[in-house]
Amino acid sequence: SVKQLASTIKRLTRNLAGLRALDMTTDLLTAYVRERQEEGYAAGTIRKDMAAVKRAFNLAIRAGHLTSKPYLPNVRVQDAREGFLTMTEVDAVCREIGPDLAPVVRFAAYTGWRKREVLGLTWARVDFDAGLVHLEATRSKNSEGRTFPFPALPPLAQLLQEQRERTRAVERKRDKVVPHVFHREGEPIRS
């Protein structure tokens, strides 16, 4: 995001100010990584810093200002997800968050889809006849589409049917088509 990039540039400027691109050696960048680690920065933050430096070097080479770049240290990030909820815990969360968000949480728990993928789901991607929910590649984080056969999971099939009935009621009440599967009185859920 622009906000993240601004933060990265600010941090790089603060720590590498006054250095020319030709002065940035592998040793210097390795020391930069080590210093950020000692300061307690997360591995993901440091990796973003190195990605920005790499991009800057690549742009300078493309523009003809440099002919080469130093080796940039690789920062390993352990970002395996942990702490998944049991269905009992999902049920407890859903009792607390209300009728608009509970179906979102349940759908995500059943399918493993990400928040953006779930909130962007439209009825055009739900095929009740075939029993499939489609995720377009353009809406997926890894740019790979997916298809989920919801009859294989009866609670998910029931959730989608209930959500369809709820949507139809809102459409009648507001006299408008509601394209999103998950919504607040017909309006897309943003957060």
C-alpha positions as YAML, in Angstrom:
chain: A
units: angstrom
residues:
- id: 1
  name: SER
  ca: [0.00, 0.00, 0.00]
- id: 2
  name: VAL
  ca: [1.04, 3.63, -0.36]
- id: 3
  name: LYS
  ca: [1.05, 4.00, 3.43]
- id: 4
  name: GLN
  ca: [3.36, 1.00, 3.83]
- id: 5
  name: LEU
  ca: [5.65, 2.24, 1.07]
- id: 6
  name: ALA
  ca: [5.87, 5.68, 2.69]
- id: 7
  name: SER
  ca: [6.81, 4.04, 5.99]
- id: 8
  name: THR
  ca: [9.45, 1.90, 4.27]
- id: 9
  name: ILE
  ca: [10.95, 4.88, 2.46]
- id: 10
  name: LYS
  ca: [11.03, 6.92, 5.67]
- id: 11
  name: ARG
  ca: [12.85, 4.10, 7.49]
- id: 12
  name: LEU
  ca: [15.32, 3.57, 4.62]
- id: 13
  name: THR
  ca: [15.98, 7.30, 4.32]
- id: 14
  name: ARG
  ca: [16.61, 7.59, 8.07]
- id: 15
  name: ASN
  ca: [19.04, 4.66, 8.08]
- id: 16
  name: LEU
  ca: [20.74, 4.98, 4.70]
- id: 17
  name: ALA
  ca: [20.71, 8.77, 4.23]
- id: 18
  name: GLY
  ca: [23.65, 10.22, 2.37]
- id: 19
  name: LEU
  ca: [24.72, 6.96, 0.75]
- id: 20
  name: ARG
  ca: [25.04, 6.75, -3.00]
- id: 21
  name: ALA
  ca: [23.80, 3.62, -4.75]
- id: 22
  name: LEU
  ca: [27.42, 2.73, -5.57]
- id: 23
  name: ASP
  ca: [28.24, 2.80, -1.82]
- id: 24
  name: MET
  ca: [25.58, 0.20, -1.01]
- id: 25
  name: THR
  ca: [27.45, -3.07, -0.80]
- id: 26
  name: THR
  ca: [26.26, -6.49, 0.25]
- id: 27
  name: ASP
  ca: [28.12, -6.03, 3.55]
- id: 28
  name: LEU
  ca: [26.43, -2.68, 4.20]
- id: 29
  name: LEU
  ca: [22.95, -4.06, 3.43]
- id: 30
  name: THR
  ca: [23.62, -7.16, 5.56]
- id: 31
  name: ALA
  ca: [24.59, -4.85, 8.43]
- id: 32
  name: TYR
  ca: [21.37, -2.87, 7.84]
- id: 33
  name: VAL
  ca: [19.34, -6.08, 8.19]
- id: 34
  name: ARG
  ca: [21.23, -7.11, 11.34]
- id: 35
  name: GLU
  ca: [20.75, -3.66, 12.94]
- id: 36
  name: ARG
  ca: [17.00, -3.68, 12.22]
- id: 37
  name: GLN
  ca: [16.75, -7.16, 13.73]
- id: 38
  name: GLU
  ca: [18.58, -5.98, 16.86]
- id: 39
  name: GLU
  ca: [16.17, -3.02, 17.07]
- id: 40
  name: GLY
  ca: [13.29, -5.51, 17.16]
- id: 41
  name: TYR
  ca: [11.79, -4.94, 13.71]
- id: 42
  name: ALA
  ca: [9.69, -7.81, 12.39]
- id: 43
  name: ALA
  ca: [11.21, -9.97, 9.67]
- id: 44
  name: GLY
  ca: [8.38, -8.99, 7.32]
- id: 45
  name: THR
  ca: [9.16, -5.30, 7.79]
- id: 46
  name: ILE
  ca: [12.85, -5.83, 7.07]
- id: 47
  name: ARG
  ca: [11.99, -7.95, 4.02]
- id: 48
  name: LYS
  ca: [9.83, -5.07, 2.71]
- id: 49
  name: ASP
  ca: [12.77, -2.72, 3.18]
- id: 50
  name: MET
  ca: [15.02, -5.01, 1.15]
- id: 51
  name: ALA
  ca: [12.33, -5.37, -1.54]
- id: 52
  name: ALA
  ca: [12.17, -1.58, -1.86]
- id: 53
  name: VAL
  ca: [15.96, -1.35, -2.15]
- id: 54
  name: LYS
  ca: [15.97, -4.10, -4.76]
- id: 55
  name: ARG
  ca: [13.24, -2.34, -6.74]
- id: 56
  name: ALA
  ca: [15.18, 0.94, -6.60]
- id: 57
  name: PHE
  ca: [18.29, -0.79, -7.94]
- id: 58
  name: ASN
  ca: [16.31, -2.49, -10.71]
- id: 59
  name: LEU
  ca: [14.75, 0.81, -11.77]
- id: 60
  name: ALA
  ca: [18.17, 2.51, -11.78]
- id: 61
  name: ILE
  ca: [19.61, -0.29, -13.94]
- id: 62
  name: ARG
  ca: [16.62, -0.12, -16.32]
- id: 63
  name: ALA
  ca: [17.07, 3.65, -16.63]
- id: 64
  name: GLY
  ca: [20.76, 3.20, -17.43]
- id: 65
  name: HIS
  ca: [22.05, 4.89, -14.25]
- id: 66
  name: LEU
  ca: [23.67, 1.70, -12.93]
- id: 67
  name: THR
  ca: [25.02, -1.44, -14.55]
- id: 68
  name: SER
  ca: [24.73, -3.82, -11.60]
- id: 69
  name: LYS
  ca: [23.45, -4.18, -8.08]
- id: 70
  name: PRO
  ca: [24.83, -5.82, -4.95]
- id: 71
  name: TYR
  ca: [23.53, -9.11, -3.65]
- id: 72
  name: LEU
  ca: [20.71, -8.26, -1.25]
- id: 73
  name: PRO
  ca: [20.40, -10.35, 1.89]
- id: 74
  name: ASN
  ca: [17.38, -12.63, 2.02]
- id: 75
  name: VAL
  ca: [15.23, -12.17, 5.11]
- id: 76
  name: ARG
  ca: [13.32, -15.29, 6.07]
- id: 77
  name: VAL
  ca: [9.80, -14.76, 7.30]
- id: 78
  name: GLN
  ca: [7.97, -17.42, 9.23]
- id: 79
  name: ASP
  ca: [4.42, -16.47, 8.38]
- id: 80
  name: ALA
  ca: [2.68, -19.79, 8.78]
- id: 81
  name: ARG
  ca: [-0.74, -19.18, 10.23]
- id: 82
  name: GLU
  ca: [-1.40, -20.48, 13.70]
- id: 83
  name: GLY
  ca: [-4.21, -20.35, 16.19]
- id: 84
  name: PHE
  ca: [-7.15, -21.52, 14.11]
- id: 85
  name: LEU
  ca: [-10.55, -21.57, 15.78]
- id: 86
  name: THR
  ca: [-12.50, -24.73, 16.43]
- id: 87
  name: MET
  ca: [-16.11, -24.72, 15.20]
- id: 88
  name: THR
  ca: [-17.22, -24.34, 18.83]
- id: 89
  name: GLU
  ca: [-15.12, -21.16, 19.03]
- id: 90
  name: VAL
  ca: [-16.46, -19.97, 15.66]
- id: 91
  name: ASP
  ca: [-20.00, -20.45, 17.03]
- id: 92
  name: ALA
  ca: [-19.12, -18.39, 20.12]
- id: 93
  name: VAL
  ca: [-17.69, -15.58, 17.97]
- id: 94
  name: CYS
  ca: [-20.76, -15.61, 15.72]
- id: 95
  name: ARG
  ca: [-23.10, -15.25, 18.70]
- id: 96
  name: GLU
  ca: [-21.27, -12.03, 19.61]
- id: 97
  name: ILE
  ca: [-20.88, -10.31, 16.23]
- id: 98
  name: GLY
  ca: [-24.43, -10.19, 14.97]
- id: 99
  name: PRO
  ca: [-26.43, -11.34, 11.95]
- id: 100
  name: ASP
  ca: [-24.57, -9.38, 9.26]
- id: 101
  name: LEU
  ca: [-21.09, -10.64, 10.10]
- id: 102
  name: ALA
  ca: [-21.79, -14.12, 11.46]
- id: 103
  name: PRO
  ca: [-22.40, -15.61, 7.98]
- id: 104
  name: VAL
  ca: [-19.14, -14.03, 6.77]
- id: 105
  name: VAL
  ca: [-17.18, -15.66, 9.60]
- id: 106
  name: ARG
  ca: [-18.89, -19.02, 9.11]
- id: 107
  name: PHE
  ca: [-18.30, -18.99, 5.34]
- id: 108
  name: ALA
  ca: [-14.62, -18.18, 5.90]
- id: 109
  name: ALA
  ca: [-14.34, -20.93, 8.51]
- id: 110
  name: TYR
  ca: [-15.92, -23.50, 6.19]
- id: 111
  name: THR
  ca: [-13.99, -22.58, 3.05]
- id: 112
  name: GLY
  ca: [-10.70, -21.12, 4.29]
- id: 113
  name: TRP
  ca: [-11.18, -18.11, 2.00]
- id: 114
  name: ARG
  ca: [-9.65, -14.78, 2.95]
- id: 115
  name: LYS
  ca: [-11.71, -11.82, 4.15]
- id: 116
  name: ARG
  ca: [-11.44, -9.92, 0.85]
- id: 117
  name: GLU
  ca: [-12.42, -13.04, -1.08]
- id: 118
  name: VAL
  ca: [-15.49, -13.64, 1.08]
- id: 119
  name: LEU
  ca: [-16.65, -10.02, 1.17]
- id: 120
  name: GLY
  ca: [-16.26, -9.70, -2.60]
- id: 121
  name: LEU
  ca: [-18.34, -12.79, -3.37]
- id: 122
  name: THR
  ca: [-21.36, -12.05, -5.55]
- id: 123
  name: TRP
  ca: [-24.42, -14.13, -6.33]
- id: 124
  name: ALA
  ca: [-23.22, -14.43, -9.92]
- id: 125
  name: ARG
  ca: [-20.49, -16.73, -8.56]
- id: 126
  name: VAL
  ca: [-22.86, -19.01, -6.63]
- id: 127
  name: ASP
  ca: [-24.39, -21.77, -8.74]
- id: 128
  name: PHE
  ca: [-27.11, -23.47, -6.72]
- id: 129
  name: ASP
  ca: [-27.94, -25.90, -9.56]
- id: 130
  name: ALA
  ca: [-24.38, -27.20, -9.78]
- id: 131
  name: GLY
  ca: [-23.73, -26.70, -6.05]
- id: 132
  name: LEU
  ca: [-20.60, -24.64, -6.64]
- id: 133
  name: VAL
  ca: [-19.15, -21.37, -5.42]
- id: 134
  name: HIS
  ca: [-16.54, -19.87, -7.75]
- id: 135
  name: LEU
  ca: [-13.72, -17.54, -6.79]
- id: 136
  name: GLU
  ca: [-12.36, -15.66, -9.78]
- id: 137
  name: ALA
  ca: [-8.60, -15.55, -10.19]
- id: 138
  name: THR
  ca: [-8.73, -11.74, -10.14]
- id: 139
  name: ARG
  ca: [-10.25, -11.78, -6.64]
- id: 140
  name: SER
  ca: [-7.77, -14.29, -5.22]
- id: 141
  name: LYS
  ca: [-4.60, -13.30, -3.37]
- id: 142
  name: ASN
  ca: [-2.52, -15.82, -5.31]
- id: 143
  name: SER
  ca: [-4.28, -15.07, -8.63]
- id: 144
  name: GLU
  ca: [-5.65, -18.59, -8.84]
- id: 145
  name: GLY
  ca: [-9.37, -19.16, -9.06]
- id: 146
  name: ARG
  ca: [-11.08, -21.77, -6.91]
- id: 147
  name: THR
  ca: [-14.32, -23.67, -6.94]
- id: 148
  name: PHE
  ca: [-15.94, -24.96, -3.78]
- id: 149
  name: PRO
  ca: [-18.60, -27.71, -3.98]
- id: 150
  name: PHE
  ca: [-20.84, -26.55, -1.15]
- id: 151
  name: PRO
  ca: [-23.23, -29.56, -1.03]
- id: 152
  name: ALA
  ca: [-20.23, -31.53, 0.27]
- id: 153
  name: LEU
  ca: [-20.56, -29.48, 3.45]
- id: 154
  name: PRO
  ca: [-24.25, -29.34, 4.45]
- id: 155
  name: PRO
  ca: [-23.81, -26.48, 6.98]
- id: 156
  name: LEU
  ca: [-22.25, -24.37, 4.20]
- id: 157
  name: ALA
  ca: [-25.08, -25.25, 1.81]
- id: 158
  name: GLN
  ca: [-27.59, -24.22, 4.50]
- id: 159
  name: LEU
  ca: [-25.70, -20.98, 5.18]
- id: 160
  name: LEU
  ca: [-25.78, -20.03, 1.49]
- id: 161
  name: GLN
  ca: [-29.48, -20.88, 1.22]
- id: 162
  name: GLU
  ca: [-30.30, -18.79, 4.30]
- id: 163
  name: GLN
  ca: [-28.16, -15.93, 2.99]
- id: 164
  name: ARG
  ca: [-29.99, -16.11, -0.36]
- id: 165
  name: GLU
  ca: [-33.36, -15.89, 1.41]
- id: 166
  name: ARG
  ca: [-32.11, -13.00, 3.53]
- id: 167
  name: THR
  ca: [-30.87, -11.23, 0.41]
- id: 168
  name: ARG
  ca: [-34.19, -11.70, -1.39]
- id: 169
  name: ALA
  ca: [-36.02, -10.18, 1.58]
- id: 170
  name: VAL
  ca: [-33.72, -7.14, 1.47]
- id: 171
  name: GLU
  ca: [-34.18, -6.86, -2.30]
- id: 172
  name: ARG
  ca: [-37.97, -6.82, -1.90]
- id: 173
  name: LYS
  ca: [-37.78, -4.32, 0.95]
- id: 174
  name: ARG
  ca: [-35.40, -1.93, -0.84]
- id: 175
  name: ASP
  ca: [-36.66, -2.64, -4.37]
- id: 176
  name: LYS
  ca: [-33.15, -3.15, -5.71]
- id: 177
  name: VAL
  ca: [-30.85, -5.99, -6.70]
- id: 178
  name: VAL
  ca: [-28.25, -6.93, -4.09]
- id: 179
  name: PRO
  ca: [-25.29, -8.46, -5.91]
- id: 180
  name: HIS
  ca: [-23.15, -9.35, -2.88]
- id: 181
  name: VAL
  ca: [-23.71, -12.56, -0.97]
- id: 182
  name: PHE
  ca: [-22.67, -10.89, 2.28]
- id: 183
  name: HIS
  ca: [-24.04, -7.42, 2.94]
- id: 184
  name: ARG
  ca: [-25.52, -5.04, 5.49]
- id: 185
  name: GLU
  ca: [-29.10, -4.36, 4.41]
- id: 186
  name: GLY
  ca: [-28.04, -4.56, 0.78]
- id: 187
  name: GLU
  ca: [-24.81, -2.57, 1.06]
- id: 188
  name: PRO
  ca: [-21.44, -4.32, 0.69]
- id: 189
  name: ILE
  ca: [-19.61, -5.02, 3.93]
- id: 190
  name: ARG
  ca: [-16.31, -3.14, 3.86]
- id: 191
  name: SER
  ca: [-14.92, -4.05, 7.27]
...
